[in-house]
Amino acid sequence: MLRSLAIAFSMYSKIPVPQFDWEERDMRFVMAFFPLVGLVIGLGEILLLILAHRLSLPRLPLALLLLLLPILISGAIHLDGFMDTSDALHSYREREDKIRILKDPHTGAFAVISFVCLLLFALAAACILLESFDKTGQFSTPAILDPGGKKALPGAVAGIFWLSRILSALSVLTFSPMSGGGTVASFAEAADRKKVLLLLILQLILASLWILILGGIPGLFVLIAGGASFLYYHWKSGREFGGINGDLAGWFVSYSEVAMALSASLVSLFW
């Protein structure tokens, strides 16, 4: 299992791990450990909030750092999938052409435009959250983890990085794979399916409780947005591509995180 953990962090993060030759038996639990990258990102976001409080960091630089930290930890592999998928979807061609564009290593105009829009939406969500949870411009460090309190909302939203990857891993095991296989199909085939699903469901419960207990009503809307994003992912991937691959899984992680953060920020304006 430790080898599966190392493979998961080697594939989906920039966190240094021991390197070794991968064998099929080492991949049985990769999808169970992949969401832990999101857990590390979420904990890193909370630590960044605490550090920003101690340094009295202004809101805009803090919002930018909150966007940058997940990219630094993950290596932006999910954003690469988001851009490739955006190019394919915005081509508005037949399925075979979309799949060809999806696998094309070149970056098109729609990939760049979609990526910029995604970051701007994410920045807007971060700024609204940081501004709305405390109008005075200051916050108390312990309040970040105060269950149900408005000041705890950013801590609750940090859980979306874990949740998005849990749902992405579940899709790898439960959605139809795209023709042509790929790394995701290899992980799905090598997985100890029953045990991995059990571990993912356990993580799903824990992540949902994290978001719901800390976030209160906005946390509930985060979970609703996450569920809606997952259903849309299932419908869209089947309709447009006939299944999923690694790029589509990354596309889902990217847009679902922004959708969940936006839902929390908009609800927080009226909470």
Short mmCIF file of C-alpha atoms in Angstrom, two decimals:
data_model
loop_
_atom_site.label_atom_id
_atom_site.label_comp_id
_atom_site.label_asym_id
_atom_site.label_seq_id
_atom_site.Cartn_x
_atom_site.Cartn_y
_atom_site.Cartn_z
CA MET A 1 0.00 0.00 0.00
CA LEU A 2 2.90 2.35 0.67
CA ARG A 3 4.02 1.90 -2.92
CA SER A 4 0.52 2.84 -4.10
CA LEU A 5 0.70 5.94 -1.89
CA ALA A 6 4.06 6.90 -3.41
CA ILE A 7 2.75 6.38 -6.95
CA ALA A 8 -0.32 8.53 -6.23
CA PHE A 9 1.76 11.43 -4.92
CA SER A 10 4.35 10.98 -7.67
CA MET A 11 1.65 11.14 -10.38
CA TYR A 12 -0.61 13.83 -8.96
CA SER A 13 1.62 16.13 -6.93
CA LYS A 14 5.03 17.76 -6.75
CA ILE A 15 5.63 16.41 -3.25
CA PRO A 16 8.92 14.42 -3.26
CA VAL A 17 8.45 10.67 -2.81
CA PRO A 18 10.76 7.65 -3.23
CA GLN A 19 11.16 6.60 -6.86
CA PHE A 20 10.98 2.97 -8.03
CA ASP A 21 9.88 0.88 -10.98
CA TRP A 22 6.11 0.55 -11.03
CA GLU A 23 4.57 -2.90 -11.13
CA GLU A 24 0.91 -3.73 -11.60
CA ARG A 25 0.47 -4.92 -8.02
CA ASP A 26 1.74 -1.54 -6.77
CA MET A 27 -1.19 0.25 -8.46
CA ARG A 28 -4.02 -1.50 -6.59
CA PHE A 29 -4.66 1.41 -4.20
CA VAL A 30 -3.47 4.42 -6.21
CA MET A 31 -7.01 5.75 -6.68
CA ALA A 32 -7.67 5.42 -2.94
CA PHE A 33 -4.61 7.53 -2.12
CA PHE A 34 -4.95 10.07 -4.94
CA PRO A 35 -7.50 12.20 -2.96
CA LEU A 36 -4.97 12.60 -0.14
CA VAL A 37 -3.18 15.08 -2.41
CA GLY A 38 -6.29 17.24 -2.05
CA LEU A 39 -6.26 16.75 1.71
CA VAL A 40 -2.67 18.04 1.83
CA ILE A 41 -3.71 21.03 -0.30
CA GLY A 42 -6.66 21.78 2.01
CA LEU A 43 -4.50 21.64 5.13
CA GLY A 44 -1.95 23.84 3.37
CA GLU A 45 -4.69 26.40 2.64
CA ILE A 46 -5.65 26.49 6.33
CA LEU A 47 -2.01 26.93 7.37
CA LEU A 48 -1.70 29.74 4.83
CA LEU A 49 -4.74 31.48 6.33
CA ILE A 50 -3.22 31.24 9.81
CA LEU A 51 0.13 32.55 8.58
CA ALA A 52 -1.57 35.39 6.71
CA HIS A 53 -3.31 36.39 9.93
CA ARG A 54 -0.01 36.54 11.79
CA LEU A 55 1.59 38.61 9.02
CA SER A 56 -1.51 40.82 8.50
CA LEU A 57 -1.39 40.02 4.80
CA PRO A 58 -3.75 42.13 2.63
CA ARG A 59 -6.73 40.37 1.09
CA LEU A 60 -5.77 40.43 -2.61
CA PRO A 61 -2.25 39.00 -2.17
CA LEU A 62 -3.74 36.38 0.16
CA ALA A 63 -6.38 35.45 -2.44
CA LEU A 64 -3.67 35.08 -5.09
CA LEU A 65 -1.59 32.88 -2.79
CA LEU A 66 -4.64 30.73 -2.05
CA LEU A 67 -4.94 30.14 -5.81
CA LEU A 68 -1.24 29.54 -6.28
CA LEU A 69 -0.73 27.03 -3.46
CA PRO A 70 -2.82 24.21 -5.02
CA ILE A 71 -0.96 24.68 -8.30
CA LEU A 72 2.42 24.44 -6.58
CA ILE A 73 1.46 21.31 -4.64
CA SER A 74 -0.36 19.50 -7.44
CA GLY A 75 1.89 20.52 -10.32
CA ALA A 76 -1.26 21.67 -12.19
CA ILE A 77 -1.79 18.27 -13.81
CA HIS A 78 -5.55 18.75 -13.46
CA LEU A 79 -5.35 22.14 -15.19
CA ASP A 80 -3.60 20.52 -18.14
CA GLY A 81 -6.61 18.21 -18.44
CA PHE A 82 -8.96 21.16 -18.11
CA MET A 83 -7.29 22.98 -20.98
CA ASP A 84 -7.18 19.94 -23.26
CA THR A 85 -10.84 19.19 -22.58
CA SER A 86 -11.86 22.82 -23.12
CA ASP A 87 -10.21 22.78 -26.54
CA ALA A 88 -12.06 19.61 -27.48
CA LEU A 89 -15.45 20.75 -26.19
CA HIS A 90 -15.28 24.14 -27.87
CA SER A 91 -14.43 22.61 -31.23
CA TYR A 92 -18.11 21.59 -31.59
CA ARG A 93 -17.13 18.73 -33.89
CA GLU A 94 -18.05 15.07 -34.08
CA ARG A 95 -16.99 12.77 -31.24
CA GLU A 96 -14.02 11.28 -33.10
CA ASP A 97 -12.63 14.75 -33.83
CA LYS A 98 -13.15 15.83 -30.23
CA ILE A 99 -11.21 12.82 -28.98
CA ARG A 100 -8.42 13.60 -31.44
CA ILE A 101 -8.26 17.22 -30.24
CA LEU A 102 -8.35 16.02 -26.63
CA LYS A 103 -5.23 13.94 -27.21
CA ASP A 104 -3.45 16.64 -29.24
CA PRO A 105 -0.51 18.03 -27.18
CA HIS A 106 -0.84 21.48 -28.75
CA THR A 107 -2.68 24.23 -26.86
CA GLY A 108 -5.50 26.01 -28.68
CA ALA A 109 -7.07 29.41 -28.17
CA PHE A 110 -10.12 28.05 -26.33
CA ALA A 111 -7.88 26.28 -23.84
CA VAL A 112 -6.20 29.57 -22.93
CA ILE A 113 -9.47 31.52 -22.81
CA SER A 114 -11.13 28.87 -20.64
CA PHE A 115 -8.14 28.73 -18.30
CA VAL A 116 -8.11 32.51 -17.82
CA CYS A 117 -11.86 32.52 -17.14
CA LEU A 118 -11.46 29.70 -14.63
CA LEU A 119 -8.76 31.58 -12.72
CA LEU A 120 -10.78 34.80 -12.72
CA PHE A 121 -13.82 33.00 -11.32
CA ALA A 122 -11.61 31.36 -8.69
CA LEU A 123 -10.05 34.72 -7.78
CA ALA A 124 -13.50 36.30 -7.48
CA ALA A 125 -14.65 33.49 -5.18
CA ALA A 126 -11.55 33.82 -2.99
CA CYS A 127 -11.88 37.61 -2.70
CA ILE A 128 -15.59 37.41 -1.83
CA LEU A 129 -14.96 34.75 0.80
CA LEU A 130 -12.09 36.61 2.41
CA GLU A 131 -14.02 39.87 2.44
CA SER A 132 -17.43 38.60 3.47
CA PHE A 133 -16.44 36.41 6.40
CA ASP A 134 -15.08 39.42 8.28
CA LYS A 135 -15.93 42.99 7.28
CA THR A 136 -13.40 44.43 9.72
CA GLY A 137 -10.46 43.09 7.72
CA GLN A 138 -9.14 40.94 10.57
CA PHE A 139 -9.87 37.45 11.81
CA SER A 140 -9.00 35.32 14.79
CA THR A 141 -6.81 32.28 14.11
CA PRO A 142 -8.85 29.83 16.25
CA ALA A 143 -12.04 30.99 14.50
CA ILE A 144 -10.84 29.45 11.23
CA LEU A 145 -11.64 26.09 12.77
CA ASP A 146 -14.69 27.20 14.77
CA PRO A 147 -17.50 24.86 13.65
CA GLY A 148 -20.41 26.66 12.03
CA GLY A 149 -18.97 30.14 12.52
CA LYS A 150 -18.77 32.56 9.63
CA LYS A 151 -15.05 32.98 10.18
CA ALA A 152 -14.63 29.22 9.78
CA LEU A 153 -15.98 29.28 6.22
CA PRO A 154 -12.57 29.59 4.48
CA GLY A 155 -11.42 26.58 6.51
CA ALA A 156 -14.50 24.70 5.34
CA VAL A 157 -13.94 25.66 1.71
CA ALA A 158 -10.39 24.27 1.97
CA GLY A 159 -12.05 20.86 2.10
CA ILE A 160 -13.15 21.14 -1.54
CA PHE A 161 -9.69 20.10 -2.75
CA TRP A 162 -10.09 16.78 -0.97
CA LEU A 163 -13.71 16.35 -2.05
CA SER A 164 -13.09 17.07 -5.74
CA ARG A 165 -10.38 14.42 -5.92
CA ILE A 166 -12.49 11.86 -4.07
CA LEU A 167 -15.25 12.32 -6.64
CA SER A 168 -12.73 12.22 -9.47
CA ALA A 169 -11.31 8.92 -8.17
CA LEU A 170 -14.84 7.52 -7.84
CA SER A 171 -15.48 8.42 -11.47
CA VAL A 172 -12.40 6.47 -12.56
CA LEU A 173 -13.85 3.34 -10.95
CA THR A 174 -17.52 3.82 -11.84
CA PHE A 175 -17.73 5.75 -15.15
CA SER A 176 -17.21 4.13 -18.55
CA PRO A 177 -13.63 4.59 -19.79
CA MET A 178 -13.00 6.32 -23.10
CA SER A 179 -11.90 4.10 -25.95
CA GLY A 180 -8.15 3.90 -26.21
CA GLY A 181 -7.37 3.28 -22.55
CA GLY A 182 -4.68 5.45 -21.00
CA THR A 183 -3.22 5.84 -17.54
CA VAL A 184 -6.60 6.24 -15.85
CA ALA A 185 -7.87 3.04 -17.46
CA SER A 186 -4.71 1.25 -16.27
CA PHE A 187 -5.26 2.41 -12.70
CA ALA A 188 -8.92 1.37 -12.87
CA GLU A 189 -8.07 -2.09 -14.18
CA ALA A 190 -5.31 -2.64 -11.61
CA ALA A 191 -7.38 -1.39 -8.66
CA ASP A 192 -8.58 -3.65 -5.86
CA ARG A 193 -12.03 -2.31 -6.67
CA LYS A 194 -14.03 -3.25 -3.57
CA LYS A 195 -11.42 -2.08 -1.08
CA VAL A 196 -10.67 1.11 -3.01
CA LEU A 197 -14.36 1.98 -3.27
CA LEU A 198 -14.75 1.41 0.47
CA LEU A 199 -11.80 3.69 1.24
CA LEU A 200 -13.14 6.36 -1.14
CA ILE A 201 -16.61 6.26 0.40
CA LEU A 202 -15.07 6.63 3.86
CA GLN A 203 -13.09 9.66 2.65
CA LEU A 204 -16.23 11.07 1.02
CA ILE A 205 -18.06 10.92 4.35
CA LEU A 206 -15.16 12.55 6.23
CA ALA A 207 -14.69 15.32 3.64
CA SER A 208 -18.42 16.05 3.59
CA LEU A 209 -18.50 16.29 7.38
CA TRP A 210 -15.48 18.62 7.33
CA ILE A 211 -17.23 20.97 4.89
CA LEU A 212 -20.67 20.72 6.48
CA ILE A 213 -19.65 21.09 10.13
CA LEU A 214 -17.23 23.97 9.55
CA GLY A 215 -19.22 25.63 6.80
CA GLY A 216 -22.79 25.44 8.09
CA ILE A 217 -25.36 26.54 5.48
CA PRO A 218 -22.74 27.66 2.91
CA GLY A 219 -21.04 24.30 3.48
CA LEU A 220 -24.28 22.57 2.53
CA PHE A 221 -24.35 24.53 -0.73
CA VAL A 222 -20.74 23.50 -1.36
CA LEU A 223 -21.80 19.86 -1.17
CA ILE A 224 -24.79 20.51 -3.44
CA ALA A 225 -22.51 22.21 -5.98
CA GLY A 226 -20.06 19.31 -5.77
CA GLY A 227 -22.83 16.78 -6.37
CA ALA A 228 -24.26 18.77 -9.27
CA SER A 229 -20.79 19.09 -10.82
CA PHE A 230 -20.30 15.34 -10.54
CA LEU A 231 -23.62 14.60 -12.27
CA TYR A 232 -22.82 17.09 -15.02
CA TYR A 233 -19.40 15.47 -15.47
CA HIS A 234 -21.02 12.05 -15.89
CA TRP A 235 -23.56 13.36 -18.43
CA LYS A 236 -21.13 15.52 -20.40
CA SER A 237 -18.32 12.98 -20.64
CA GLY A 238 -20.67 10.25 -21.83
CA ARG A 239 -22.47 12.50 -24.32
CA GLU A 240 -19.42 14.16 -25.82
CA PHE A 241 -16.69 11.50 -25.53
CA GLY A 242 -18.37 8.20 -24.72
CA GLY A 243 -16.42 7.90 -21.46
CA ILE A 244 -13.64 9.44 -19.41
CA ASN A 245 -9.87 9.59 -19.42
CA GLY A 246 -7.28 11.44 -17.37
CA ASP A 247 -7.89 14.77 -19.09
CA LEU A 248 -11.61 14.66 -18.35
CA ALA A 249 -10.95 13.69 -14.74
CA GLY A 250 -8.68 16.74 -14.45
CA TRP A 251 -11.29 18.91 -16.15
CA PHE A 252 -13.80 17.84 -13.52
CA VAL A 253 -11.44 18.55 -10.61
CA SER A 254 -10.75 22.03 -11.99
CA TYR A 255 -14.26 23.26 -12.65
CA SER A 256 -15.87 21.52 -9.67
CA GLU A 257 -13.51 23.23 -7.23
CA VAL A 258 -14.36 26.63 -8.67
CA ALA A 259 -18.08 25.82 -8.71
CA MET A 260 -17.97 24.80 -5.03
CA ALA A 261 -15.94 27.86 -4.03
CA LEU A 262 -18.28 30.18 -5.95
CA SER A 263 -21.35 28.63 -4.35
CA ALA A 264 -19.88 29.18 -0.89
CA SER A 265 -18.88 32.76 -1.67
CA LEU A 266 -22.27 33.72 -3.10
CA VAL A 267 -24.19 32.15 -0.21
CA SER A 268 -21.85 33.86 2.26
CA LEU A 269 -23.00 37.27 0.94
CA PHE A 270 -26.49 36.59 2.35
CA TRP A 271 -25.53 34.46 5.36
#
